Amino acid sequence: MDTNSKPLVSVLTPCYNTGRYIHRLLDSVIMQDYPRIQMIVVDDGSTDGSADIIKSYVPLFHGKGYTLEYYRQENAGQSSAINRGLKKVRGEYLLWPDSDDFYRDDDTISLLVETLRALPGDYAMARTWINYLDENSLDVIGVDGPDKGESEFENCLFARNFCFPPGGVIVDFEKLREATSLEIYCDRNAGQNWQLYLPILFKYKCRTIPQAKYNVLSRADSHSRGRYKSPEELIAKTNSYENTILVTLDGIKGLSSTKKEEYKKAIRKKYAGERFAVAMSSGDRRMILKYKAELKSLGLSLDKRDAVKCSLAALHLLGLARRINAFTKARP
């Protein structure tokens, strides 16, 4: 088959200070056996020399018959970078890998394209399993094999056994355009995956390829998988997740108002529970009582153990109770 008859595939990547890692992704795209690729990198205000590294690959991409487009913006977060990059996509299919991850095999994109093209019209997404790699040794430390379930909207919505890293995912771009109008909600603390997954998974099915064809670097300081140190940071992250999902639900075409309110109520309860869990872990009395009140306002009740801890917190005795508990455990 003439390679020009193959559909163009666009690979869109947001980048922020990943100069140490992005060469792996770029190398893994160049090694693909698929003949027609448009690569778009949107630099979200990097200060580490990422721009020079990315630009040095432009002639290498051209030599392969691919294109590599570099765009820069002031730092506004990954979702903003993706939102900008969506307007530059020319391909029939879209992949949006993170800049510190990379394709494992040279046939990954071919396999994804061939799989999705062969599916009936009620599918808009195909995905592979992924490998998690140690950031230093690059050894495989885990494999995430998403279920073969093909109606994944609610699993994604509630983060219920759903594989979020996007590099092993391909979508039909025209169906994504129809579902999102290529305008997603932007929040620097919430990434971009819910905004892309939810609208398309509401209407279309997803096919899973049970092969680990994409590598995810397990980095302690990454945006999506990084460690948030303080309770306040964790609460802010939780708030961003909740708000991003609620806004995205509001924009989903064809979702009835009744079902939308049902989902939004469930999401509010889910993240209220997560905020309360953070508060309980912190031991901060004011935070505990604040998020206990939030649970109550949503009609949620505490189990007996949490109720006792809240009572102690109200009496300023939670720290004492913890010390007594630790002392008791330490005794022979």
XYZ file of C-alpha atoms in Angstrom:
332
model
C 0.000 0.000 0.000
C 1.208 3.497 -0.845
C 2.333 5.122 2.404
C 0.547 8.338 1.409
C -2.751 6.458 1.611
C -2.155 5.763 5.273
C -4.004 8.149 7.611
C -1.888 10.849 9.213
C -1.283 10.332 12.940
C -0.692 13.314 15.234
C 1.331 12.936 18.436
C 0.710 15.867 20.788
C 2.904 16.338 23.855
C 2.927 19.035 26.537
C 6.381 19.694 27.949
C 7.590 21.479 31.057
C 11.215 21.165 32.213
C 11.596 17.587 31.002
C 14.807 18.172 29.081
C 16.378 15.215 30.891
C 13.712 12.855 29.571
C 12.026 14.053 26.386
C 14.774 12.690 24.115
C 13.488 9.182 24.885
C 10.006 10.035 23.671
C 11.322 11.746 20.542
C 13.636 8.814 19.803
C 10.775 6.367 20.291
C 8.595 8.289 17.829
C 11.365 8.430 15.217
C 11.837 4.658 15.471
C 8.161 3.954 14.681
C 7.485 1.907 11.558
C 4.317 3.903 10.845
C 4.939 6.103 7.774
C 2.966 9.316 8.452
C 3.388 11.146 11.760
C 2.929 14.777 12.756
C 4.559 15.452 16.130
C 3.541 18.564 18.074
C 5.346 19.659 21.253
C 3.891 22.537 23.241
C 6.488 23.868 25.665
C 4.732 25.208 28.751
C 7.412 27.771 29.631
C 10.341 25.431 30.295
C 13.512 26.968 31.748
C 15.813 23.941 31.538
C 16.903 23.965 27.894
C 14.093 21.706 26.696
C 13.571 23.962 23.673
C 17.076 23.372 22.290
C 16.738 19.605 22.702
C 13.363 19.498 20.955
C 14.463 21.767 18.102
C 17.546 19.617 17.503
C 15.193 16.784 16.522
C 13.423 18.728 13.750
C 15.841 17.648 10.993
C 15.816 14.070 12.283
C 12.031 13.965 11.996
C 12.179 15.474 8.530
C 14.754 12.892 7.540
C 12.302 10.170 8.518
C 9.525 11.816 6.505
C 7.767 13.019 9.679
C 7.168 16.562 10.900
C 8.011 18.027 14.301
C 6.375 21.305 15.323
C 7.507 23.229 18.395
C 5.338 25.844 20.120
C 6.076 27.756 23.298
C 3.750 29.464 25.761
C 4.037 31.064 29.175
C 3.673 28.503 31.953
C -0.027 27.724 32.397
C -0.156 23.967 32.963
C -0.407 20.806 30.870
C -4.098 21.199 30.116
C -3.479 24.660 28.668
C -0.653 23.284 26.518
C -2.873 20.471 25.233
C -5.707 22.918 24.610
C -3.412 24.990 22.412
C -1.946 21.969 20.648
C -5.342 20.527 19.722
C -5.801 23.413 17.284
C -2.603 22.371 15.471
C -3.577 18.739 14.910
C -3.945 17.696 11.277
C -4.102 13.920 11.699
C -7.029 11.544 11.533
C -5.827 9.949 14.759
C -4.385 11.492 17.912
C -2.037 10.278 20.638
C -1.010 12.535 23.537
C 1.915 10.963 25.442
C 3.551 12.656 28.413
C 6.980 14.072 27.624
C 8.833 11.868 30.122
C 7.346 8.576 28.863
C 8.039 6.736 25.616
C 6.946 3.998 23.219
C 8.406 0.589 23.895
C 8.313 -0.898 20.411
C 8.651 0.404 16.875
C 5.232 -0.999 15.909
C 3.219 0.556 18.771
C 1.591 3.294 16.703
C 0.979 0.947 13.745
C -0.737 -1.529 16.056
C -2.935 1.169 17.594
C -3.929 2.585 14.192
C -4.673 -0.825 12.672
C -6.717 -1.843 15.709
C -8.845 1.289 15.750
C -9.361 1.361 11.974
C -10.708 -2.207 12.049
C -13.333 -1.445 14.702
C -16.970 -0.511 13.990
C -18.149 3.090 14.244
C -19.241 2.882 17.879
C -15.544 2.786 18.888
C -13.360 5.883 19.089
C -10.421 4.726 21.208
C -7.886 1.918 21.426
C -5.226 1.444 24.086
C -2.383 -0.857 25.082
C -1.176 -1.967 28.464
C 1.725 0.008 29.936
C 4.991 -0.718 31.732
C 6.006 1.342 34.750
C 9.764 1.899 34.815
C 12.165 2.854 37.581
C 13.272 6.382 36.709
C 16.973 5.593 37.210
C 17.496 2.015 36.048
C 14.581 1.938 33.555
C 13.782 -1.536 34.865
C 10.137 -2.592 34.715
C 8.645 -2.298 38.201
C 5.020 -2.936 37.286
C 2.582 -3.498 34.461
C -0.842 -1.885 34.242
C -3.189 -3.975 32.157
C -6.546 -2.217 31.928
C -9.629 -4.411 31.915
C -11.023 -5.411 28.558
C -14.266 -3.678 29.417
C -15.214 -1.504 26.472
C -17.684 0.935 28.070
C -15.269 2.818 30.283
C -16.999 6.120 30.998
C -17.906 5.500 34.642
C -14.591 3.764 35.396
C -12.804 6.866 34.138
C -15.187 9.254 35.887
C -14.683 7.665 39.289
C -11.031 6.598 38.710
C -12.171 3.031 39.244
C -9.656 0.565 37.837
C -8.974 2.915 34.946
C -5.527 3.307 33.367
C -4.921 7.053 33.012
C -1.443 7.463 31.435
C -2.331 8.538 27.897
C 0.650 7.473 25.811
C -0.714 4.034 25.025
C -4.029 5.522 23.869
C -5.150 6.519 20.379
C -8.395 8.311 19.523
C -10.296 9.094 16.359
C -9.649 12.825 16.083
C -12.860 13.703 14.278
C -14.881 12.004 17.019
C -12.843 13.870 19.633
C -13.536 17.122 17.779
C -17.243 16.319 17.789
C -17.199 15.509 21.514
C -15.107 18.451 22.743
C -15.140 21.104 19.991
C -11.356 21.025 20.649
C -11.748 23.241 23.699
C -11.029 21.665 27.080
C -11.209 23.037 30.615
C -7.796 24.162 31.855
C -6.529 23.815 35.421
C -2.782 23.684 35.970
C -3.177 21.256 38.892
C -5.458 18.708 37.241
C -3.759 17.718 33.989
C -5.744 17.086 30.826
C -6.858 13.478 30.741
C -10.369 13.652 32.213
C -11.164 16.509 29.816
C -10.246 14.323 26.833
C -11.320 10.881 28.031
C -14.742 11.648 29.486
C -16.455 13.357 26.525
C -15.378 10.662 24.086
C -15.936 7.679 26.409
C -19.462 8.883 27.154
C -20.464 8.269 23.550
C -17.969 5.710 22.255
C -16.333 2.419 23.210
C -12.666 1.630 23.798
C -10.747 -1.474 22.715
C -7.865 -2.752 24.862
C -4.842 -4.491 23.313
C -3.428 -6.849 25.980
C 0.209 -6.021 25.277
C 2.445 -3.613 27.217
C 3.608 -1.366 24.397
C 4.247 1.904 26.216
C 6.656 2.864 29.017
C 5.731 5.217 31.851
C 8.569 6.633 33.925
C 7.744 6.417 37.624
C 9.090 9.790 38.744
C 8.720 11.107 42.279
C 8.554 14.699 41.016
C 6.284 14.269 38.004
C 3.128 16.399 37.735
C 0.673 13.521 37.663
C 2.485 11.071 39.886
C 4.515 13.399 42.088
C 4.398 13.444 45.865
C 2.466 16.298 47.414
C 3.976 16.952 50.817
C 1.555 19.090 52.796
C -2.134 18.489 53.575
C -2.877 21.868 52.019
C -1.265 20.801 48.740
C -3.204 17.551 48.759
C -6.465 19.369 49.438
C -5.752 21.829 46.602
C -5.029 18.943 44.242
C -8.258 17.222 45.260
C -10.201 20.442 44.697
C -8.711 20.783 41.212
C -9.617 17.216 40.310
C -13.178 17.655 41.512
C -13.701 20.974 39.765
C -12.209 19.713 36.501
C -14.539 16.723 36.461
C -17.620 18.797 37.331
C -16.890 21.337 34.583
C -16.171 18.567 32.083
C -19.450 16.831 32.952
C -21.274 20.093 32.291
C -19.875 20.160 28.768
C -20.598 16.577 27.729
C -22.946 16.542 24.772
C -25.972 14.287 25.092
C -25.701 13.741 28.843
C -29.157 14.294 30.339
C -29.536 16.854 33.106
C -30.860 14.169 35.475
C -27.919 11.837 34.914
C -25.496 14.747 35.021
C -26.723 15.808 38.474
C -26.528 12.209 39.662
C -22.901 11.981 38.545
C -22.012 15.382 39.990
C -23.504 14.475 43.361
C -21.476 11.258 43.420
C -18.290 13.140 42.489
C -18.833 15.696 45.252
C -19.228 12.888 47.769
C -16.133 11.081 46.474
C -13.862 14.116 46.789
C -15.376 15.224 50.094
C -14.359 11.797 51.388
C -10.859 12.252 50.019
C -10.512 15.680 51.639
C -11.697 14.256 54.944
C -9.137 11.442 54.668
C -6.375 14.004 54.134
C -7.615 15.999 57.121
C -7.663 12.922 59.344
C -4.120 12.020 58.300
C -2.959 15.538 59.080
C -4.326 15.572 62.612
C -5.230 19.242 62.136
C -8.295 19.925 64.307
C -9.715 22.767 62.240
C -9.234 20.862 59.005
C -10.861 17.735 60.425
C -13.911 19.597 61.676
C -14.205 21.565 58.424
C -14.323 18.467 56.244
C -16.462 16.574 58.708
C -19.031 19.355 58.251
C -18.696 19.017 54.487
C -19.449 15.295 54.702
C -22.481 16.008 56.844
C -23.782 18.614 54.382
C -23.657 15.935 51.665
C -25.542 13.423 53.805
C -22.501 11.245 54.505
C -21.856 9.712 57.915
C -18.620 8.616 59.582
C -17.747 5.122 60.673
C -17.352 4.656 64.448
C -13.577 4.950 64.432
C -13.566 8.252 62.523
C -16.402 9.558 64.670
C -14.329 8.944 67.817
C -11.314 10.676 66.275
C -13.445 13.657 65.333
C -14.756 13.894 68.868
C -11.201 13.863 70.194
C -10.239 16.533 67.677
C -13.106 18.713 68.858
C -11.743 18.399 72.395
C -8.132 19.078 71.257
C -7.243 15.515 72.368
C -6.409 13.917 69.038
C -2.653 14.469 69.399
C -2.741 12.968 72.908
C -4.693 9.964 71.679
C -2.133 9.406 68.929
C 0.751 9.533 71.381
C -0.977 7.089 73.709
C -1.681 4.761 70.780
C 1.944 4.925 69.605
C 3.213 4.272 73.149
C 0.910 1.264 73.528
C 2.095 -0.235 70.233
C 5.736 0.290 71.214
C 5.395 -1.618 74.485
C 6.649 -5.250 74.498
